[in-house]
PDB file of C-alpha atoms in Angstrom:
ATOM      1  CA  MET A   1     231.850  37.584-107.944  1.00 45.00           C
ATOM      2  CA  VAL A   2     235.842  37.236-108.306  1.00 48.00           C
ATOM      3  CA  VAL A   3     237.022  33.521-108.580  1.00 50.00           C
ATOM      4  CA  GLN A   4     240.809  33.505-106.278  1.00 54.00           C
ATOM      5  CA  MET A   5     242.512  30.449-105.484  1.00 50.00           C
ATOM      6  CA  GLY A   6     245.590  32.012-104.354  1.00 55.00           C
ATOM      7  CA  ASN A   7     248.726  31.683-106.164  1.00 61.00           C
ATOM      8  CA  ASP A   8     248.153  31.324-109.836  1.00 82.00           C
ATOM      9  CA  ASP A   9     251.072  29.264-110.803  1.00 88.00           C
ATOM     10  CA  ALA A  10     250.226  26.838-108.000  1.00 86.00           C
ATOM     11  CA  THR A  11     246.442  26.680-109.576  1.00 86.00           C
ATOM     12  CA  ASP A  12     248.304  26.176-112.973  1.00 90.00           C
ATOM     13  CA  ARG A  13     250.049  23.631-111.833  1.00 92.00           C
ATOM     14  CA  ILE A  14     247.359  21.425-110.249  1.00 93.00           C
ATOM     15  CA  PHE A  15     245.050  21.677-113.195  1.00 92.00           C
ATOM     16  CA  HIS A  16     247.967  20.885-115.490  1.00 94.00           C
ATOM     17  CA  ALA A  17     248.507  17.884-113.448  1.00 96.00           C
ATOM     18  CA  LEU A  18     244.973  16.518-113.373  1.00 95.00           C
ATOM     19  CA  ALA A  19     244.772  17.532-116.905  1.00 96.00           C
ATOM     20  CA  ASP A  20     246.457  13.971-117.624  1.00 97.00           C
ATOM     21  CA  ALA A  21     244.274  10.601-117.608  1.00 97.00           C
ATOM     22  CA  THR A  22     247.111   8.564-115.844  1.00 98.00           C
ATOM     23  CA  ARG A  23     247.951  11.396-113.225  1.00 98.00           C
ATOM     24  CA  ARG A  24     244.256  11.480-112.320  1.00 97.00           C
ATOM     25  CA  ASP A  25     244.517   7.915-111.969  1.00 98.00           C
ATOM     26  CA  ILE A  26     247.688   8.135-109.772  1.00 98.00           C
ATOM     27  CA  VAL A  27     245.820  10.703-107.757  1.00 97.00           C
ATOM     28  CA  THR A  28     242.957   8.385-107.301  1.00 97.00           C
ATOM     29  CA  ARG A  29     244.876   5.372-106.163  1.00 98.00           C
ATOM     30  CA  VAL A  30     247.178   7.097-103.741  1.00 98.00           C
ATOM     31  CA  MET A  31     244.217   8.887-102.306  1.00 97.00           C
ATOM     32  CA  GLN A  32     242.711   5.533-101.211  1.00 97.00           C
ATOM     33  CA  ARG A  33     245.871   4.296 -99.535  1.00 97.00           C
ATOM     34  CA  PRO A  34     249.598   5.374-100.105  1.00 97.00           C
ATOM     35  CA  LEU A  35     251.566   3.186-102.726  1.00 97.00           C
ATOM     36  CA  SER A  36     255.420   2.880-104.027  1.00 97.00           C
ATOM     37  CA  VAL A  37     256.536   3.994-107.122  1.00 96.00           C
ATOM     38  CA  SER A  38     257.471   0.243-108.175  1.00 96.00           C
ATOM     39  CA  ALA A  39     253.710  -0.590-107.578  1.00 97.00           C
ATOM     40  CA  LEU A  40     251.969   2.481-109.121  1.00 97.00           C
ATOM     41  CA  ALA A  41     254.487   1.595-112.254  1.00 97.00           C
ATOM     42  CA  ALA A  42     253.136  -1.937-112.167  1.00 96.00           C
ATOM     43  CA  GLY A  43     249.575  -0.930-112.894  1.00 94.00           C
ATOM     44  CA  TYR A  44     250.338   0.936-116.128  1.00 97.00           C
ATOM     45  CA  ALA A  45     251.450  -0.162-119.727  1.00 96.00           C
ATOM     46  CA  MET A  46     254.591   2.236-119.497  1.00 97.00           C
ATOM     47  CA  SER A  47     257.847   2.401-118.019  1.00 96.00           C
ATOM     48  CA  PHE A  48     258.958   3.023-114.558  1.00 96.00           C
ATOM     49  CA  ALA A  49     260.733   6.348-115.412  1.00 97.00           C
ATOM     50  CA  ALA A  50     257.222   7.388-117.268  1.00 97.00           C
ATOM     51  CA  VAL A  51     255.325   6.759-113.974  1.00 98.00           C
ATOM     52  CA  GLN A  52     258.665   8.544-111.924  1.00 97.00           C
ATOM     53  CA  LYS A  53     257.670  11.803-114.622  1.00 97.00           C
ATOM     54  CA  HIS A  54     253.764  11.763-113.574  1.00 98.00           C
ATOM     55  CA  VAL A  55     254.471  11.583-109.872  1.00 98.00           C
ATOM     56  CA  ALA A  56     257.047  14.508-110.092  1.00 97.00           C
ATOM     57  CA  ALA A  57     254.480  16.635-112.027  1.00 97.00           C
ATOM     58  CA  LEU A  58     251.786  15.881-109.362  1.00 97.00           C
ATOM     59  CA  GLU A  59     254.329  16.543-106.433  1.00 97.00           C
ATOM     60  CA  ARG A  60     255.248  19.800-108.142  1.00 96.00           C
ATOM     61  CA  ALA A  61     251.391  20.386-107.929  1.00 95.00           C
ATOM     62  CA  ASP A  62     251.452  19.282-104.343  1.00 96.00           C
ATOM     63  CA  LEU A  63     248.524  16.588-105.157  1.00 97.00           C
ATOM     64  CA  VAL A  64     250.925  13.945-103.671  1.00 97.00           C
ATOM     65  CA  THR A  65     253.830  13.592-101.402  1.00 97.00           C
ATOM     66  CA  LYS A  66     256.741  11.099-101.608  1.00 96.00           C
ATOM     67  CA  ARG A  67     258.585   9.921 -98.866  1.00 95.00           C
ATOM     68  CA  ARG A  68     261.477   7.080 -98.253  1.00 95.00           C
ATOM     69  CA  GLN A  69     260.240   4.168 -96.577  1.00 93.00           C
ATOM     70  CA  GLY A  70     262.929   1.543 -96.501  1.00 94.00           C
ATOM     71  CA  ARG A  71     264.128   1.019-100.232  1.00 93.00           C
ATOM     72  CA  GLU A  72     260.930   2.303-101.480  1.00 93.00           C
ATOM     73  CA  GLN A  73     259.577   5.851-102.348  1.00 94.00           C
ATOM     74  CA  MET A  74     255.812   5.774-101.003  1.00 97.00           C
ATOM     75  CA  VAL A  75     253.298   7.898-102.454  1.00 98.00           C
ATOM     76  CA  ARG A  76     250.677   9.734-100.739  1.00 97.00           C
ATOM     77  CA  GLY A  77     247.810  12.095-101.980  1.00 97.00           C
ATOM     78  CA  ASN A  78     247.535  15.377-100.480  1.00 96.00           C
ATOM     79  CA  PRO A  79     243.629  15.736 -99.851  1.00 95.00           C
ATOM     80  CA  GLU A  80     243.916  19.642 -99.385  1.00 94.00           C
ATOM     81  CA  ALA A  81     245.306  20.241-102.466  1.00 91.00           C
ATOM     82  CA  VAL A  82     242.362  18.100-104.102  1.00 91.00           C
ATOM     83  CA  ARG A  83     239.909  20.362-101.989  1.00 92.00           C
ATOM     84  CA  ARG A  84     241.504  23.576-103.226  1.00 89.00           C
ATOM     85  CA  ALA A  85     240.874  22.768-106.964  1.00 89.00           C
ATOM     86  CA  ALA A  86     237.215  21.328-105.923  1.00 91.00           C
ATOM     87  CA  ARG A  87     236.505  24.854-103.784  1.00 91.00           C
ATOM     88  CA  LEU A  88     238.154  26.777-107.299  1.00 89.00           C
ATOM     89  CA  LEU A  89     235.742  24.551-109.826  1.00 90.00           C
ATOM     90  CA  ASP A  90     232.592  25.082-107.040  1.00 93.00           C
ATOM     91  CA  GLU A  91     233.437  28.994-107.474  1.00 90.00           C
ATOM     92  CA  TYR A  92     233.104  28.699-111.167  1.00 88.00           C
ATOM     93  CA  GLU A  93     229.693  26.847-110.970  1.00 91.00           C
ATOM     94  CA  ALA A  94     228.385  29.391-108.646  1.00 91.00           C
ATOM     95  CA  ILE A  95     229.230  31.886-111.202  1.00 91.00           C
ATOM     96  CA  TRP A  96     227.667  30.169-114.092  1.00 91.00           C
ATOM     97  CA  ARG A  97     224.598  29.252-112.049  1.00 89.00           C
ATOM     98  CA  GLY A  98     224.370  33.045-111.453  1.00 87.00           C
ATOM     99  CA  ARG A  99     224.438  33.660-115.298  1.00 88.00           C
ATOM    100  CA  ILE A 100     222.014  31.124-116.030  1.00 89.00           C
ATOM    101  CA  ASP A 101     219.592  32.605-113.412  1.00 83.00           C
ATOM    102  CA  ARG A 102     219.985  36.129-114.637  1.00 86.00           C
ATOM    103  CA  MET A 103     219.065  34.865-118.260  1.00 88.00           C
ATOM    104  CA  HIS A 104     216.176  33.120-116.832  1.00 84.00           C
ATOM    105  CA  ASP A 105     215.039  36.449-114.949  1.00 83.00           C
ATOM    106  CA  ILE A 106     215.670  38.655-118.448  1.00 86.00           C
ATOM    107  CA  ILE A 107     213.795  35.645-120.240  1.00 87.00           C
ATOM    108  CA  ASN A 108     210.692  35.678-118.218  1.00 85.00           C
ATOM    109  CA  ASP A 109     210.731  39.381-117.868  1.00 78.00           C
ATOM    110  CA  ASP A 110     210.472  39.304-121.758  1.00 66.00           C
ATOM    111  CA  ASP A 111     207.803  36.863-121.897  1.00 64.00           C
ATOM    112  CA  GLU A 112     205.683  38.638-119.111  1.00 68.00           C
ATOM    113  CA  GLY A 113     205.964  42.063-120.952  1.00 63.00           C
ATOM    114  CA  GLU A 114     204.836  40.550-124.371  1.00 65.00           C
ATOM    115  CA  SER A 115     201.352  38.975-122.858  1.00 60.00           C
ATOM    116  CA  GLN A 116     200.493  42.420-121.231  1.00 58.00           C
TER     117      GLN A 116
END
């Protein structure tokens, strides 16, 4: 089984973005409802600029989108990007489950051969 998500650079950006706990939290929050960058920043013990950098990394990975609404930048989650990441992880899980099943079969074949 070959695991393919499409563009390797896009995959790298998604998993790099999700490697950070703050960015995962931002994704979780904006998947529930759109939030302004200011509202996001209020929830973290870091500067507004630092939160903007996290949002920018998430935008580059296509995990969120930003749209101006009046004076604020609203951040929304992109469920399709999260689904792409989940599909890739599901494929990895299938590979490992297949390997475990094959190891189990080999062990059982060896056990059966010894008992004869």
